[in-house]
PDB file of C-alpha atoms in Angstrom:
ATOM      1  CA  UNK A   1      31.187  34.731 -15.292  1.00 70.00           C
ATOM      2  CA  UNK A   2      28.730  36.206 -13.102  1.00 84.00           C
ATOM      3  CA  UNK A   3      25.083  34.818 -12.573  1.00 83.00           C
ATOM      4  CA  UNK A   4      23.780  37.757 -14.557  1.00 84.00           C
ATOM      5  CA  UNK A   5      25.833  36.946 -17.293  1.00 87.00           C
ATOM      6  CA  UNK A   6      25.161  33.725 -17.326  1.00 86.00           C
ATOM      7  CA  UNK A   7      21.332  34.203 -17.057  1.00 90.00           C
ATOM      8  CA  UNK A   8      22.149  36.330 -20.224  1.00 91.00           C
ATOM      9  CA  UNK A   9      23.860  33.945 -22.161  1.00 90.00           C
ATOM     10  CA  UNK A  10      20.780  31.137 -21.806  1.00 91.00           C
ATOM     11  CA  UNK A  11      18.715  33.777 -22.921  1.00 93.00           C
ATOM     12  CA  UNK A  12      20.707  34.690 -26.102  1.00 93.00           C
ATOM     13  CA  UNK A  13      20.682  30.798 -26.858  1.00 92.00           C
ATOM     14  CA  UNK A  14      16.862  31.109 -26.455  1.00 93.00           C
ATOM     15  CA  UNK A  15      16.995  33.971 -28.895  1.00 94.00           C
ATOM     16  CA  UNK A  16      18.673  32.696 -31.493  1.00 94.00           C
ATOM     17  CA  UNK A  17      16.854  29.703 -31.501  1.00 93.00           C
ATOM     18  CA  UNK A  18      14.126  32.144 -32.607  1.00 93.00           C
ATOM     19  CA  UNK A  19      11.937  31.818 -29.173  1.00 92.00           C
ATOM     20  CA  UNK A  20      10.383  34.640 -27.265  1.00 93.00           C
ATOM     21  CA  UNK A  21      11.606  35.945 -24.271  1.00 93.00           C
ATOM     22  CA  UNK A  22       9.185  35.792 -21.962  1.00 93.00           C
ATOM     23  CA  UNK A  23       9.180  36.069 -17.799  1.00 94.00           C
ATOM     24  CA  UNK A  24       8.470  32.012 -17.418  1.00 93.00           C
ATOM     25  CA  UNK A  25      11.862  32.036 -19.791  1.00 93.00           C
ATOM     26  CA  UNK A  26      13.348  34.181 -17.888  1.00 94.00           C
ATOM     27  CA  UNK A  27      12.690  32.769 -14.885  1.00 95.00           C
ATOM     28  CA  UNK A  28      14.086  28.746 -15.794  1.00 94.00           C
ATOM     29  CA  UNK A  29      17.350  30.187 -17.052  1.00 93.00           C
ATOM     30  CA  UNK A  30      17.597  31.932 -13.615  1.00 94.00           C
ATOM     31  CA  UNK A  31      16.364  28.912 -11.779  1.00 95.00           C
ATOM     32  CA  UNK A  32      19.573  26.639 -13.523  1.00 92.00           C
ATOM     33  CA  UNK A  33      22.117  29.747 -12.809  1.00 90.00           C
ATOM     34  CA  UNK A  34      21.161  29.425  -8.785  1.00 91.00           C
ATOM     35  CA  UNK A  35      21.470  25.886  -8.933  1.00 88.00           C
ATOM     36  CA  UNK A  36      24.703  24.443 -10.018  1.00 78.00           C
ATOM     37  CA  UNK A  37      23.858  20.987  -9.198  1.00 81.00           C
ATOM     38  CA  UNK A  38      21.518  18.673 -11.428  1.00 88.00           C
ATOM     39  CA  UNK A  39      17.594  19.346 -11.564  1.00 93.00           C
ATOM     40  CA  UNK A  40      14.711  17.455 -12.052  1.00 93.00           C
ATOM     41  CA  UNK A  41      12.136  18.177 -14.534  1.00 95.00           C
ATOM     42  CA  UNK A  42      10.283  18.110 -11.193  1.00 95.00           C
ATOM     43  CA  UNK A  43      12.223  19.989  -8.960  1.00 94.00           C
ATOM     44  CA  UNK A  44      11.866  22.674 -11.633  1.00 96.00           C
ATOM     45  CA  UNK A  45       8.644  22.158 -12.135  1.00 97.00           C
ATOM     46  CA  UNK A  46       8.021  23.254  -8.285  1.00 96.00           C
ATOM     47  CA  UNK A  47      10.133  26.231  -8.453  1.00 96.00           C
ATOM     48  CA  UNK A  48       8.361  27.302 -11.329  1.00 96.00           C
ATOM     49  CA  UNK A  49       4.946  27.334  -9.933  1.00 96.00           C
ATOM     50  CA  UNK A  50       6.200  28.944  -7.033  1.00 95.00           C
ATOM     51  CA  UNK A  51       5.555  32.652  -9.389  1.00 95.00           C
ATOM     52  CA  UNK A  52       3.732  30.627 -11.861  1.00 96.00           C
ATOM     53  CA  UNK A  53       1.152  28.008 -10.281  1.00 96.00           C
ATOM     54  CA  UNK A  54      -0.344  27.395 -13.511  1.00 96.00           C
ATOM     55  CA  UNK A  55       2.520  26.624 -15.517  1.00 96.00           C
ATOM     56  CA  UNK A  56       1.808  22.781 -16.211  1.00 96.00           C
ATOM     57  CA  UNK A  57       4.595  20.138 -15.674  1.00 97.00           C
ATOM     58  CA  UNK A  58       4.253  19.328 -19.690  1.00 96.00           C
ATOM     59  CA  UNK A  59       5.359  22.923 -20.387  1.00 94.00           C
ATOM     60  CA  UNK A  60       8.330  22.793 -17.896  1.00 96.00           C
ATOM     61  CA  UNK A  61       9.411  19.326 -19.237  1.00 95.00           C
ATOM     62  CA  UNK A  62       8.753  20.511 -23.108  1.00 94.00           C
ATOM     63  CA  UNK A  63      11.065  23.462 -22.167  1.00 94.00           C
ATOM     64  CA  UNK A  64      13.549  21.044 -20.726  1.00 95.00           C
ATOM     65  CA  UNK A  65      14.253  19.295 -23.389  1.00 93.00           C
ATOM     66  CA  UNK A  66      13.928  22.039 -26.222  1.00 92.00           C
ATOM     67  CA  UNK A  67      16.789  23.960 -24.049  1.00 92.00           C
ATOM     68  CA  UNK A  68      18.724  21.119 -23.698  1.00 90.00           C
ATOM     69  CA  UNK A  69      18.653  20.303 -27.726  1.00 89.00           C
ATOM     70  CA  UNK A  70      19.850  24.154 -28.122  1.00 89.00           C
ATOM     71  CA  UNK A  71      22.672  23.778 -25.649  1.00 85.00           C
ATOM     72  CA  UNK A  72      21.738  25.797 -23.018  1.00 89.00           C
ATOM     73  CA  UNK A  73      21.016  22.903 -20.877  1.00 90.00           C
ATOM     74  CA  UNK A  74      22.830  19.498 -20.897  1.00 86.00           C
ATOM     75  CA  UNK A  75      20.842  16.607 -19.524  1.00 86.00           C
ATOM     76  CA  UNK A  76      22.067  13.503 -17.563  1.00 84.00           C
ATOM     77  CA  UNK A  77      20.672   9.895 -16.675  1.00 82.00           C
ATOM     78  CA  UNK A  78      21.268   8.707 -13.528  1.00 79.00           C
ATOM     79  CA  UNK A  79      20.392   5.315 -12.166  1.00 74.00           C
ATOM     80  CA  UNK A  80      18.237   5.718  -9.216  1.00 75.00           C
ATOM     81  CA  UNK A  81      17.365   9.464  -9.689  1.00 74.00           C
ATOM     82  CA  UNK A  82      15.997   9.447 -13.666  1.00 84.00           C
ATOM     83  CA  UNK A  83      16.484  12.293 -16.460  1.00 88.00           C
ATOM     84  CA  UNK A  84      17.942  15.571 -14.392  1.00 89.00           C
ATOM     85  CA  UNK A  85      19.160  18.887 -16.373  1.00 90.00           C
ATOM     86  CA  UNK A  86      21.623  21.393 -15.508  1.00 86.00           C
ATOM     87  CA  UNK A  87      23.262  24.619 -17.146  1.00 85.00           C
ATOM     88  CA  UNK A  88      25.620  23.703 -19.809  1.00 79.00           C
ATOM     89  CA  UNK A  89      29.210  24.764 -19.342  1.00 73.00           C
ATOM     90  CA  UNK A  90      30.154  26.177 -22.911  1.00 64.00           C
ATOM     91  CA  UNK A  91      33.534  27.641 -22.400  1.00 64.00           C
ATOM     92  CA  UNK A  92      35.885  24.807 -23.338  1.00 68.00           C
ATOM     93  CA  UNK A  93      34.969  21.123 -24.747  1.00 73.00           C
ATOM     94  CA  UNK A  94      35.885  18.754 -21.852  1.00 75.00           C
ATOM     95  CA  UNK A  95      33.733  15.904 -20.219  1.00 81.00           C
ATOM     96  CA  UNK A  96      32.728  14.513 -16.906  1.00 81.00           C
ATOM     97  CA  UNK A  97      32.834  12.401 -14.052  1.00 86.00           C
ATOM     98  CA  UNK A  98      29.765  12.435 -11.914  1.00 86.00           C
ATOM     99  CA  UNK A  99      29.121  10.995  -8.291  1.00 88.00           C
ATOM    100  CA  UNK A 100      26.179   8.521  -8.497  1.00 86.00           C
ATOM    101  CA  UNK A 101      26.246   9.013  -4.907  1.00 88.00           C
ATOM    102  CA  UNK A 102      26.602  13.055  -3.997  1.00 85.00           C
ATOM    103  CA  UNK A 103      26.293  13.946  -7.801  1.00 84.00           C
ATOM    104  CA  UNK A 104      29.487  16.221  -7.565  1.00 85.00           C
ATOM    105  CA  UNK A 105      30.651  16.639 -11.175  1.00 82.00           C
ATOM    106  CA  UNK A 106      34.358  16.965 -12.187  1.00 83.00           C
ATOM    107  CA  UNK A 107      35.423  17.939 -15.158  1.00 79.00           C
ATOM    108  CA  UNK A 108      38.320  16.366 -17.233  1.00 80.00           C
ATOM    109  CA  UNK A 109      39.836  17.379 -20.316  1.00 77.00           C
ATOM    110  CA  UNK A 110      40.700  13.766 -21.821  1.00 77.00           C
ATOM    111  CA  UNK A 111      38.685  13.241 -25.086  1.00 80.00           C
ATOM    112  CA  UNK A 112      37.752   9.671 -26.268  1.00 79.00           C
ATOM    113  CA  UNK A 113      36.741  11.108 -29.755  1.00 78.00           C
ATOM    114  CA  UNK A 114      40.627  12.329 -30.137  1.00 78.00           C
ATOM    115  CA  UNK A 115      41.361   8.377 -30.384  1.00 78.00           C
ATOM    116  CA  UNK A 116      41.453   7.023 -34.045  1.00 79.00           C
ATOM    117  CA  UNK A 117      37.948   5.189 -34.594  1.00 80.00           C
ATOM    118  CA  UNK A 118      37.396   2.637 -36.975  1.00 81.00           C
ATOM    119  CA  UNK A 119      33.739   3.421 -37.665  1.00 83.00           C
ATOM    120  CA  UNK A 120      30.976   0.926 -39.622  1.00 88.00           C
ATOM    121  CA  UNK A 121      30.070   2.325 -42.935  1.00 88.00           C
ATOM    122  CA  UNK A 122      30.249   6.085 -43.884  1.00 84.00           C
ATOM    123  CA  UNK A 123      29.089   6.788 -40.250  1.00 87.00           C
ATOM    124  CA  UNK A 124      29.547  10.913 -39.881  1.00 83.00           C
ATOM    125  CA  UNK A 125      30.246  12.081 -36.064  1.00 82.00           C
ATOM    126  CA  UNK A 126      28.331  15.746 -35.680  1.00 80.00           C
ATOM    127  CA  UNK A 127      28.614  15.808 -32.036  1.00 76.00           C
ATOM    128  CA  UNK A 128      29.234  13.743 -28.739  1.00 75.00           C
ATOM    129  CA  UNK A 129      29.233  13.300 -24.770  1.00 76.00           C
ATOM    130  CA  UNK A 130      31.473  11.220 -22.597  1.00 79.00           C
ATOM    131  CA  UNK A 131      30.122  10.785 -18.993  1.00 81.00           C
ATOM    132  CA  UNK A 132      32.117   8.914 -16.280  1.00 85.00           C
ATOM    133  CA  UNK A 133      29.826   7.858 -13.540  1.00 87.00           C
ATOM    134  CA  UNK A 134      31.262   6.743 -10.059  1.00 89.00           C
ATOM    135  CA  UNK A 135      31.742   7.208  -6.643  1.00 93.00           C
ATOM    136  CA  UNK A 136      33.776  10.400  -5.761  1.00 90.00           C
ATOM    137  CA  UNK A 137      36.838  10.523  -3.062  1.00 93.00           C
ATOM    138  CA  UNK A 138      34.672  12.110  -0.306  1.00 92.00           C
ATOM    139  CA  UNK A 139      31.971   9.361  -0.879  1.00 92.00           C
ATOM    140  CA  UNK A 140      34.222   6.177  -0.608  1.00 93.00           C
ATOM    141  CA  UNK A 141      35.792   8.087   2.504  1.00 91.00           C
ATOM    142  CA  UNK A 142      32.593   9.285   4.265  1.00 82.00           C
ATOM    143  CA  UNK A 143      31.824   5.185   3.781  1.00 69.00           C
TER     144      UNK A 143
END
């Protein structure tokens, strides 16, 4: 898929979430299709006041999250570097393993869910994430 066609996609989430499409819009879903890696709220934040100096970091953040409860965005925890976002890959279900160290992100196609579980109560499943964090083989080599 090319960059334009991903930019597109984001946007059509945005749409039929029912928000405008505005340049500032525009602009984040470009900012995550440059940047395969995992963002910041503030390392967005500064490329967005790069055109926009005063877009406020509650706005960016507020954004963040609303994308990311859409699915356009998928957001990660990582120990020492907090709450970063990046574009969500939509074509298949799969999960990950992510590099504490380099933050390279593999995907695998094993799903934990596919187990039986013996769930408490009546407890209804509607959607889920399986992360695998570690150290990658260039890591424990470069070490």
């Amino acid at each position: 898929m090319t960059q334009p066609d991903k930019v597109q996609r984001m946007i059509d989430i945005m749409a039929k979430n029912g928000w405008r499409i505005t340049e500032q819009r525009r602009t984040l879903a470009e900012i995550f299709v440059k940047n395969e890696g995992y963002l910041s709220p503030k390392d967005v934040y500064d490329q967005m006041t790069v055109e926009y100096p005063s877009v406020s970091f509650d706005t960016v953040y507020r954004n963040l999250r609303l994308l990311s409860e859409m699915g356009a965005l998928e957001q990660f925890y990582f120990m020492e570097g907090g709450l970063k976002f990046r574009g969500s890959c939509t074509s298949h279900h799969h999960h990950h393993l992510i590099c504490i160290n380099c933050e390279k992100t593999l995907s695998f196609e094993y799903c934990p869910m596919e187990q039986t579980l013996e769930l408490p109560g009546k407890f209804k499943i509607v959607n889920h994430r399986f992360e695998v964090y570690g150290i990658c083989e260039e890591c424990q080599s470069d070490k």
